[in-house]
XYZ file of C-alpha atoms in Angstrom:
646
model
C 59.814 -24.750 67.239
C 62.154 -25.718 70.096
C 59.614 -24.562 72.675
C 56.897 -26.712 71.112
C 59.110 -29.803 71.215
C 60.168 -29.159 74.809
C 56.533 -28.680 75.825
C 55.623 -31.906 74.070
C 58.384 -33.819 75.870
C 57.530 -32.238 79.217
C 53.965 -33.537 79.082
C 54.903 -36.960 77.788
C 57.760 -38.173 79.982
C 56.471 -41.749 80.210
C 55.461 -42.495 76.626
C 57.376 -44.639 74.165
C 59.680 -43.275 71.468
C 57.369 -44.548 68.737
C 54.546 -42.503 70.244
C 56.417 -39.225 70.681
C 58.755 -39.214 67.666
C 56.037 -38.666 65.038
C 54.924 -35.483 66.775
C 58.455 -34.147 67.052
C 58.996 -34.764 63.329
C 55.566 -33.278 62.618
C 56.451 -30.035 64.406
C 59.799 -29.792 62.585
C 58.215 -30.423 59.198
C 55.401 -27.969 59.749
C 57.805 -25.283 60.931
C 59.707 -25.533 57.676
C 56.494 -25.291 55.682
C 55.483 -21.966 57.205
C 56.443 -18.447 56.353
C 54.704 -15.622 58.142
C 51.883 -17.977 59.021
C 51.117 -19.079 55.466
C 51.527 -22.543 53.970
C 53.712 -22.857 50.917
C 51.392 -24.789 48.658
C 54.394 -25.370 46.417
C 56.099 -27.213 49.270
C 52.944 -29.207 49.835
C 52.862 -30.160 46.176
C 56.554 -31.090 46.278
C 55.904 -33.278 49.305
C 53.132 -35.075 47.480
C 54.919 -35.461 44.150
C 58.387 -36.392 45.407
C 58.236 -37.827 48.909
C 54.998 -39.827 48.684
C 56.020 -41.800 45.560
C 59.377 -42.589 47.210
C 57.639 -43.943 50.317
C 55.259 -45.984 48.171
C 58.098 -47.651 46.250
C 60.072 -48.206 49.459
C 57.039 -49.863 51.006
C 56.684 -52.266 48.110
C 60.352 -53.234 48.304
C 60.658 -53.438 52.062
C 57.176 -54.095 53.496
C 58.453 -55.521 56.777
C 60.378 -52.352 57.540
C 57.412 -50.137 56.688
C 55.122 -52.170 58.959
C 57.342 -51.837 62.006
C 55.172 -50.115 64.673
C 57.457 -47.107 65.118
C 57.894 -46.532 61.368
C 54.198 -47.097 60.652
C 53.188 -44.595 63.356
C 55.637 -41.994 62.050
C 54.368 -42.313 58.485
C 50.733 -42.259 59.554
C 51.254 -39.046 61.498
C 53.276 -37.441 58.718
C 51.291 -38.470 55.677
C 47.694 -38.257 56.859
C 47.631 -34.499 57.429
C 49.082 -33.856 53.981
C 46.562 -36.087 52.305
C 43.867 -33.977 53.974
C 45.580 -30.679 53.298
C 45.847 -29.858 57.005
C 49.549 -29.269 57.296
C 49.328 -26.845 60.197
C 47.396 -29.067 62.575
C 49.412 -30.085 65.638
C 48.427 -33.097 67.662
C 49.711 -33.200 71.211
C 49.291 -36.270 73.364
C 48.835 -35.629 77.059
C 49.091 -38.291 79.707
C 46.196 -38.930 82.029
C 44.946 -41.786 84.141
C 41.512 -42.922 85.032
C 39.715 -45.939 86.359
C 38.386 -48.198 83.653
C 36.224 -51.262 84.037
C 37.323 -54.261 82.003
C 36.103 -57.808 82.333
C 34.239 -56.959 85.494
C 37.380 -55.713 87.214
C 38.224 -52.089 87.938
C 41.848 -51.011 87.705
C 44.057 -48.023 87.061
C 44.938 -47.778 83.419
C 47.089 -45.233 81.631
C 45.362 -43.733 78.653
C 46.607 -41.526 75.878
C 44.160 -38.693 75.197
C 44.398 -36.635 72.047
C 44.211 -32.862 72.044
C 43.400 -30.956 68.896
C 45.492 -27.803 69.143
C 44.822 -24.548 67.289
C 46.332 -23.785 63.904
C 49.609 -21.926 64.145
C 49.238 -19.521 61.250
C 48.124 -16.593 63.425
C 45.407 -15.734 60.903
C 41.659 -16.057 60.713
C 41.652 -19.750 61.557
C 43.713 -19.346 64.716
C 41.613 -16.428 65.912
C 38.424 -18.363 65.161
C 39.691 -21.348 67.148
C 40.492 -19.185 70.166
C 37.160 -17.370 69.873
C 35.318 -20.692 69.661
C 36.792 -21.691 73.033
C 35.602 -18.403 74.536
C 32.116 -18.806 73.057
C 31.774 -22.404 74.199
C 32.743 -21.328 77.721
C 29.472 -19.349 77.824
C 26.771 -21.997 78.530
C 24.173 -20.319 76.327
C 21.573 -23.075 76.629
C 18.332 -22.331 74.812
C 15.901 -20.542 77.090
C 18.523 -19.468 79.623
C 19.832 -16.023 80.575
C 23.226 -17.072 79.216
C 21.881 -16.590 75.697
C 21.998 -12.862 76.372
C 25.402 -13.192 78.004
C 26.662 -14.627 74.740
C 24.928 -11.958 72.661
C 26.516 -9.185 74.723
C 29.916 -10.867 74.547
C 29.724 -10.893 70.733
C 28.448 -7.322 70.614
C 31.179 -6.061 72.954
C 33.894 -7.815 70.973
C 32.716 -6.317 67.688
C 32.349 -2.861 69.238
C 36.074 -2.796 69.955
C 36.931 -2.917 66.257
C 38.038 0.258 64.525
C 35.125 0.233 62.077
C 32.455 0.206 64.775
C 34.280 2.714 66.907
C 33.909 5.037 63.935
C 30.445 3.768 62.897
C 28.691 2.679 66.110
C 25.202 2.857 64.548
C 26.044 -0.041 62.244
C 26.340 -2.415 65.211
C 23.126 -3.259 67.027
C 22.029 -5.437 69.904
C 18.327 -5.828 69.145
C 15.880 -7.047 71.788
C 13.217 -9.444 70.565
C 9.623 -8.218 70.738
C 7.499 -9.694 73.529
C 10.160 -12.210 74.547
C 9.709 -12.979 78.281
C 13.456 -13.588 78.592
C 14.352 -10.288 76.930
C 16.713 -12.049 74.537
C 18.628 -10.205 71.828
C 20.174 -10.827 68.454
C 23.306 -9.178 67.093
C 23.299 -7.365 63.748
C 26.454 -5.788 62.346
C 26.660 -4.112 58.938
C 30.030 -3.543 57.313
C 29.606 -1.007 54.536
C 31.901 -1.201 51.554
C 32.461 2.081 49.665
C 29.494 2.850 47.395
C 28.154 -0.708 47.559
C 24.604 -2.043 47.691
C 25.301 -5.708 47.066
C 25.457 -7.487 50.397
C 26.489 -10.889 51.707
C 24.828 -12.126 54.912
C 26.699 -14.329 57.404
C 24.419 -15.960 59.932
C 24.309 -18.527 62.708
C 22.913 -19.195 66.165
C 24.746 -18.931 69.451
C 22.385 -20.995 71.604
C 23.116 -24.645 72.368
C 21.170 -27.596 73.705
C 21.543 -28.547 77.342
C 24.450 -30.658 78.550
C 22.318 -33.034 80.603
C 23.262 -35.991 78.366
C 26.926 -35.504 79.302
C 26.443 -37.326 82.590
C 29.536 -37.378 84.785
C 31.331 -35.085 82.326
C 28.691 -32.370 82.560
C 30.851 -30.076 84.765
C 33.365 -29.842 81.897
C 30.927 -29.812 78.960
C 31.673 -26.149 78.223
C 35.445 -26.532 78.546
C 36.389 -28.358 75.340
C 40.035 -28.975 76.192
C 39.247 -30.468 79.574
C 36.234 -32.337 78.200
C 38.351 -33.840 75.427
C 40.967 -34.883 77.957
C 38.402 -36.653 80.106
C 36.062 -38.230 77.579
C 38.569 -40.944 76.769
C 37.738 -42.474 80.129
C 34.259 -43.393 78.911
C 33.205 -46.395 76.875
C 32.907 -44.613 73.543
C 31.431 -45.801 70.260
C 34.095 -47.010 67.854
C 33.801 -43.988 65.564
C 34.124 -41.519 68.452
C 37.098 -43.409 69.889
C 38.824 -43.348 66.511
C 38.278 -39.610 66.192
C 39.541 -38.990 69.722
C 42.695 -41.009 69.093
C 43.324 -39.159 65.822
C 44.063 -35.979 67.762
C 42.170 -33.877 65.229
C 38.789 -33.613 66.955
C 37.705 -31.404 69.815
C 34.772 -32.563 71.965
C 32.305 -30.515 73.975
C 28.839 -29.011 74.039
C 28.370 -26.572 71.188
C 31.793 -26.996 69.569
C 30.096 -28.287 66.439
C 26.539 -26.959 66.771
C 27.437 -24.233 66.305
C 30.015 -22.169 68.194
C 32.756 -23.076 65.681
C 30.649 -21.715 62.827
C 29.750 -18.570 64.763
C 33.423 -17.968 65.547
C 34.308 -18.346 61.867
C 31.619 -15.853 60.872
C 32.822 -13.289 63.396
C 36.481 -13.626 62.442
C 35.748 -13.491 58.713
C 33.693 -10.372 59.340
C 36.557 -8.834 61.323
C 39.008 -9.694 58.556
C 36.792 -8.007 55.972
C 36.581 -4.962 58.247
C 40.375 -4.562 58.163
C 40.263 -4.199 54.381
C 36.937 -2.446 54.001
C 38.277 0.145 51.581
C 39.043 -2.514 48.980
C 35.764 -4.409 49.434
C 33.191 -4.313 46.644
C 30.289 -5.668 48.681
C 28.785 -5.101 52.119
C 28.835 -7.803 54.785
C 25.955 -8.217 57.219
C 26.572 -10.368 60.277
C 23.366 -11.676 61.856
C 23.710 -13.904 64.940
C 20.621 -15.060 66.802
C 19.436 -17.000 69.890
C 16.886 -19.814 70.185
C 17.519 -21.779 66.993
C 17.341 -24.960 69.051
C 13.892 -23.938 70.302
C 11.162 -22.287 68.231
C 13.576 -20.056 66.285
C 12.354 -17.024 68.201
C 15.619 -15.246 67.358
C 15.516 -15.578 63.589
C 11.765 -15.052 63.392
C 12.249 -11.890 65.424
C 14.949 -10.725 63.031
C 12.785 -11.061 59.903
C 11.153 -7.641 60.106
C 14.449 -6.004 61.095
C 16.170 -7.530 58.073
C 13.333 -6.569 55.717
C 13.353 -2.993 57.018
C 17.142 -2.726 56.775
C 17.082 -4.014 53.212
C 14.395 -1.525 52.235
C 15.819 1.527 54.029
C 19.401 0.973 52.866
C 18.488 -0.300 49.402
C 20.549 -3.446 49.956
C 20.764 -6.146 47.317
C 21.082 -9.347 49.346
C 23.162 -11.793 47.278
C 23.400 -14.812 49.565
C 22.923 -15.823 53.177
C 25.681 -18.155 54.369
C 24.902 -20.291 57.398
C 27.951 -22.017 58.883
C 25.948 -24.825 60.465
C 28.029 -28.003 60.688
C 27.798 -30.739 58.086
C 27.957 -34.224 59.480
C 30.161 -36.103 57.045
C 33.767 -35.959 58.200
C 35.067 -37.468 54.973
C 33.554 -35.062 52.499
C 32.689 -31.353 52.762
C 29.155 -30.539 51.675
C 27.332 -27.461 50.490
C 23.559 -27.254 50.731
C 21.564 -24.938 48.478
C 18.412 -25.054 50.573
C 16.831 -26.292 53.759
C 13.906 -28.563 54.527
C 10.555 -27.154 55.568
C 8.579 -28.292 58.590
C 4.927 -28.113 59.541
C 3.288 -29.563 62.667
C -0.078 -31.250 61.989
C -2.399 -31.336 65.020
C -5.245 -33.795 65.624
C -7.590 -33.309 68.577
C -9.635 -36.509 68.809
C -12.962 -36.308 70.623
C -14.691 -39.553 71.615
C -17.632 -40.245 73.918
C -17.119 -40.584 77.629
C -18.297 -43.740 79.340
C -17.455 -45.764 82.437
C -14.884 -48.433 81.680
C -17.435 -50.985 82.911
C -19.768 -49.943 80.092
C -17.124 -49.770 77.372
C -19.367 -50.087 74.328
C -21.590 -47.213 75.439
C -18.768 -44.805 74.620
C -15.840 -44.298 72.267
C -12.297 -44.088 73.567
C -10.556 -41.102 71.993
C -7.224 -42.905 72.403
C -8.519 -45.619 70.059
C -9.141 -43.064 67.316
C -5.708 -41.590 68.004
C -4.139 -45.044 67.790
C -5.599 -45.711 64.353
C -4.337 -42.311 63.259
C -0.855 -42.954 64.580
C -0.538 -46.384 62.996
C -1.309 -44.836 59.616
C 0.883 -41.758 60.031
C 3.945 -42.517 62.120
C 6.705 -43.674 59.782
C 4.229 -44.021 56.925
C 5.907 -44.386 53.546
C 3.185 -42.287 51.958
C 4.181 -39.341 54.171
C 7.672 -39.153 52.638
C 8.644 -36.431 50.168
C 11.445 -36.582 47.621
C 13.376 -33.988 45.632
C 15.621 -35.260 42.877
C 17.760 -38.005 44.379
C 17.072 -36.939 47.948
C 14.502 -38.775 50.055
C 13.346 -37.163 53.273
C 12.093 -38.541 56.564
C 8.480 -39.651 57.154
C 6.092 -38.062 59.601
C 6.653 -38.976 63.228
C 4.500 -38.390 66.279
C 6.097 -35.991 68.746
C 3.285 -35.956 71.278
C 0.314 -38.205 72.024
C -1.675 -37.866 75.241
C -5.183 -37.662 76.586
C -6.315 -34.354 78.046
C -7.485 -35.590 81.428
C -5.937 -33.863 84.408
C -6.507 -36.712 86.899
C -7.123 -40.434 87.176
C -10.630 -41.750 86.433
C -12.149 -45.084 85.430
C -13.653 -43.364 82.413
C -12.873 -43.653 78.725
C -10.748 -40.579 77.849
C -12.944 -38.185 75.892
C -10.119 -36.193 74.291
C -6.710 -37.202 73.001
C -4.275 -34.992 71.142
C -1.499 -35.850 68.713
C 0.909 -33.677 66.793
C 3.503 -34.609 64.234
C 6.813 -33.607 62.754
C 6.092 -33.284 59.034
C 8.951 -32.356 56.680
C 8.000 -30.603 53.464
C 9.629 -29.437 50.267
C 6.768 -29.205 47.798
C 3.578 -29.655 49.818
C 1.708 -26.522 50.873
C -0.186 -26.126 54.162
C -3.439 -26.349 52.202
C -2.440 -29.713 50.714
C -1.350 -31.017 54.121
C -4.648 -29.905 55.679
C -6.735 -31.695 53.036
C -4.749 -34.870 53.626
C -5.298 -34.528 57.381
C -9.071 -34.362 56.913
C -9.102 -37.613 54.953
C -6.861 -39.411 57.442
C -8.955 -38.241 60.398
C -12.150 -39.554 58.811
C -10.510 -42.888 57.973
C -9.252 -43.275 61.542
C -12.676 -42.590 63.032
C -14.363 -45.072 60.680
C -11.772 -47.694 61.634
C -12.296 -47.051 65.342
C -16.099 -47.257 65.016
C -15.842 -50.480 63.039
C -13.515 -51.869 65.700
C -16.116 -51.344 68.450
C -19.135 -52.087 66.256
C -20.777 -48.650 66.490
C -22.522 -46.769 63.689
C -22.304 -43.196 64.936
C -21.670 -40.510 62.328
C -18.087 -39.181 62.509
C -17.242 -35.546 61.816
C -14.074 -33.595 60.971
C -13.708 -29.896 61.770
C -10.809 -27.617 61.013
C -9.453 -25.424 63.803
C -10.887 -22.424 61.972
C -14.362 -23.951 61.910
C -14.177 -24.932 65.576
C -12.999 -21.469 66.669
C -15.694 -19.783 64.587
C -18.324 -21.733 66.514
C -16.635 -20.888 69.809
C -16.462 -17.190 68.913
C -20.193 -17.160 68.208
C -20.850 -18.752 71.587
C -18.557 -16.244 73.347
C -20.037 -13.195 71.628
C -17.192 -12.491 69.236
C -13.592 -13.468 68.512
C -12.019 -10.804 70.724
C -14.207 -11.799 73.662
C -13.237 -15.431 73.075
C -9.538 -14.633 73.285
C -10.007 -12.225 76.183
C -11.788 -14.939 78.125
C -9.530 -17.902 77.376
C -6.002 -16.508 77.021
C -5.627 -15.610 80.736
C -6.445 -19.222 81.625
C -3.408 -20.586 79.786
C -0.599 -21.455 82.170
C 1.875 -23.396 80.036
C 4.932 -21.681 78.560
C 5.206 -24.263 75.775
C 3.710 -22.923 72.553
C 2.264 -26.264 71.526
C 0.556 -26.857 74.875
C -0.837 -23.333 74.888
C -2.428 -23.875 71.478
C -3.869 -27.231 72.516
C -5.262 -25.927 75.811
C -6.859 -22.972 74.064
C -8.503 -25.178 71.449
C -9.812 -27.642 74.037
C -11.332 -24.849 76.124
C -12.912 -23.398 72.994
C -14.608 -26.758 72.368
C -15.962 -26.653 75.909
C -17.798 -23.430 75.110
C -19.798 -25.061 72.317
C -20.149 -28.488 73.936
C -18.819 -30.426 70.962
C -19.063 -34.195 71.346
C -17.583 -37.026 69.355
C -16.897 -38.913 67.336
C -15.041 -35.851 66.113
C -11.509 -34.911 65.095
C -10.409 -31.280 64.919
C -7.476 -30.825 62.537
C -5.054 -27.929 62.352
C -1.495 -27.003 63.231
C 0.743 -26.063 66.150
C 3.992 -24.065 66.076
C 6.639 -23.895 64.862
C 6.447 -23.580 61.092
C 9.533 -23.593 58.871
C 9.079 -22.761 55.185
C 11.204 -24.862 52.806
C 13.946 -23.055 50.896
C 14.999 -24.478 47.538
C 17.424 -23.027 44.991
C 15.992 -23.829 41.573
C 18.590 -21.809 39.669
C 15.853 -19.637 38.196
C 17.149 -16.149 39.023
C 20.487 -14.412 38.628
C 21.319 -14.602 42.331
C 20.444 -18.301 42.568
C 22.609 -19.062 39.544
C 25.454 -16.997 41.000
C 25.384 -19.112 44.153
C 25.665 -22.336 42.152
C 28.508 -20.968 40.044
C 30.307 -19.835 43.188
C 30.009 -23.358 44.561
C 32.061 -24.534 41.583
C 34.779 -22.055 42.597
C 34.620 -23.382 46.149
C 34.973 -26.924 44.840
C 38.199 -25.957 43.058
C 39.565 -24.495 46.274
C 38.662 -27.660 48.133
C 40.523 -29.694 45.510
C 43.714 -27.779 46.275
C 43.423 -29.071 49.819
C 42.684 -32.649 48.819
C 38.927 -32.549 49.361
C 36.001 -33.224 47.067
C 32.942 -31.009 47.606
C 29.575 -32.757 47.591
C 26.648 -30.620 46.435
C 23.275 -31.205 48.079
C 19.971 -29.550 47.270
C 18.295 -29.572 50.675
C 19.665 -29.800 54.212
C 17.496 -32.284 56.085
C 17.916 -30.712 59.506
C 15.733 -27.808 60.608
C 17.608 -24.493 60.331
C 16.991 -20.778 60.605
C 17.566 -20.448 56.863
C 13.856 -21.219 56.482
C 13.319 -17.594 57.474
C 15.418 -16.047 54.718
C 12.471 -15.772 52.370
C 9.331 -17.361 51.000
C 9.109 -18.064 47.294
C 5.392 -18.802 47.157
C 2.363 -16.565 47.496
C 1.325 -15.322 50.936
C -2.130 -16.789 50.270
C -0.557 -20.277 50.326
C 0.046 -19.830 54.054
C -3.477 -18.638 54.842
C -4.669 -22.161 55.788
C -1.716 -22.428 58.183
C -2.404 -19.116 59.910
C -6.175 -19.679 60.039
C -5.815 -23.147 61.560
C -3.132 -22.507 64.169
C -5.180 -21.598 67.269
C -2.928 -18.824 68.611
C -1.432 -17.551 65.362
C -0.798 -13.839 65.768
C -1.486 -14.004 69.511
C 1.501 -15.821 70.990
C 3.131 -17.149 67.832
C 3.611 -15.178 64.663
C 5.562 -15.186 61.458
C 5.634 -11.868 59.535
C 4.844 -13.336 56.134
C 4.894 -10.079 54.184
C 8.341 -9.168 55.506
C 9.543 -12.713 54.883
C 8.736 -12.358 51.190
C 10.582 -9.015 51.072
C 13.851 -10.660 52.159
C 13.919 -13.557 49.684
C 17.691 -14.125 49.646
C 19.313 -17.342 48.317
C 20.905 -19.343 51.084
C 23.567 -21.995 51.573
C 24.946 -24.094 54.380
C 28.728 -24.374 54.267
C 30.197 -25.119 57.645
C 32.524 -27.174 59.824
C 32.807 -30.930 59.775
C 31.128 -32.090 62.942
C 29.645 -35.207 64.447
C 27.056 -36.220 67.033
C 25.341 -32.875 67.601
C 23.360 -32.846 70.872
C 25.096 -36.050 72.035
C 27.721 -36.660 74.702
C 30.255 -37.189 71.892
C 29.572 -33.922 70.032
C 32.803 -32.951 68.293
C 34.313 -30.832 65.549
C 37.218 -31.592 63.226
C 39.752 -28.870 63.946
C 42.100 -28.919 60.964
C 39.443 -28.684 58.275
C 37.309 -26.226 60.233
C 39.973 -23.683 61.118
C 42.488 -24.081 58.300
C 40.674 -25.131 55.151
C 37.172 -23.730 55.661
C 38.109 -20.049 56.202
C 39.936 -20.016 52.867
C 37.043 -21.714 51.067
C 34.418 -19.446 52.614
C 36.251 -16.340 51.443
C 36.598 -17.686 47.938
C 32.926 -18.688 47.836
C 31.685 -15.330 49.104
C 33.820 -13.359 46.675
C 32.772 -15.655 43.828
C 29.089 -15.032 44.574
C 29.699 -11.316 44.184
C 31.699 -11.805 41.000
C 29.107 -14.044 39.350
C 26.240 -11.783 40.418
C 27.906 -8.926 38.554
C 28.040 -10.768 35.227
């Protein structure tokens, strides 16, 4: 305790007493509330039931005293952590200086920057915090070689544990099939004695690029330094408040999702130390490329299905520790949104711009389509009380390679379409109707009476295959011509070249899909495992209450996650229209549908409290994440097993 206070004073020689005294008292109080790294919940309860009422009464009687700046600061620093149940979180203020522009003038200004320090209990939370810093230091940006650096780091760490020294075959670094970067995922199976029931812990170790971090980019993967420096920027009010609280750590990947990965690893390691008393297996599955096309998780589907079948595993639940973005209320999600990418290739009639009405501009057809689709209320799905986002256009461009004073003959659009209930077949039928309506509107706009047509990708490729002398000859001829590494562009280029073979002219719209596809996952409480997950959430809620939190239950997570690939509850035939109408399905993009159905494990998202993923102000709340969440996760996991055995 004395060393902590001396360190605090050493780094804060120029601050006021009112600023430093709360932290000194905080350290003293926390020291007395610890015993062998564990919080005395009885002491916490005593603090709440005895001290808080006294302060409340004192404040009513002597409000002027309570509102004195020094007293108010002391009480804020003392009481807030207890109200949140984070009694081991230390906030240390370090002094820094930077140049700040105010009122058009630049001057030196002293600024207090908050540092969120690790929990002091020496347990899972502390180890997870320290591991998070190590993981963040690896800039495993999606599509970079550092993804494998991170995978090997995780593998090497796990291999040093006693269990894997004795059982090395249960730890695997698996290379993805046909991945040009040779990326790997990590799979580690902890076998409990005579157990088949298995809990899966999963997450992704890739992160988005740090290019949005601007001048702070050199420190984006050093959270402590990044947090120290970010106060020098003009921050949004919410981010500034969180920085000043001293309970948030900023940096690329701290929230999405190196904190969650670190928690998974450390929980797994904790379970390994008491394997003999475990009643269920634990499978740790950590993957790359979630921020891209989910190559990692898609590549792990067949591995997971084979492992389940060969070992006879009964997969109870898959827990993804993705962050939830509500810092005031923990949330648990029972499912994840689905996503499909509708593609429209609009074909007009070429004409010189000086003879406009002799042709049909494909961009005009595309414009009518986009006005109807982008943000359209009729594209929104709902589930219970949840309302999801409408379709939005992610790409709209003509297919000309150079400038010309000619009406563009071909224009392509593709959309982000979130789904919960709609099947690919239903989406495709809707696309046909919208394409025909758009063409009729465009023809009416220019006063032409040509007959519009709609083809599906399957119909267009069938014609092209006939012209090429067979499907295999078609692919053999066109695939080598594709130069793009982007899956969407490859599919579009292939389809456009296929149309060239048959000389298709407009007005025509070819409808289909481009990658990626994410099946929706919904827990309807219909099976024993799904019910067990919901009952376990009630146990987790009780644990949260002990810490002063209220758990919010949500049916579907509205962000795209790898949990889409933990099963498929429909019939494989429902996805036939998707596979048949994605130009390069099975050639450069594939989803092993049969294996996906074999997995079929209920899933949840229960992770750190984070904010501003992918932004310059990405941050994670340290106290909740590394003190409260590890306890709740353990209780939830063990409750799933208990309820599944009833």
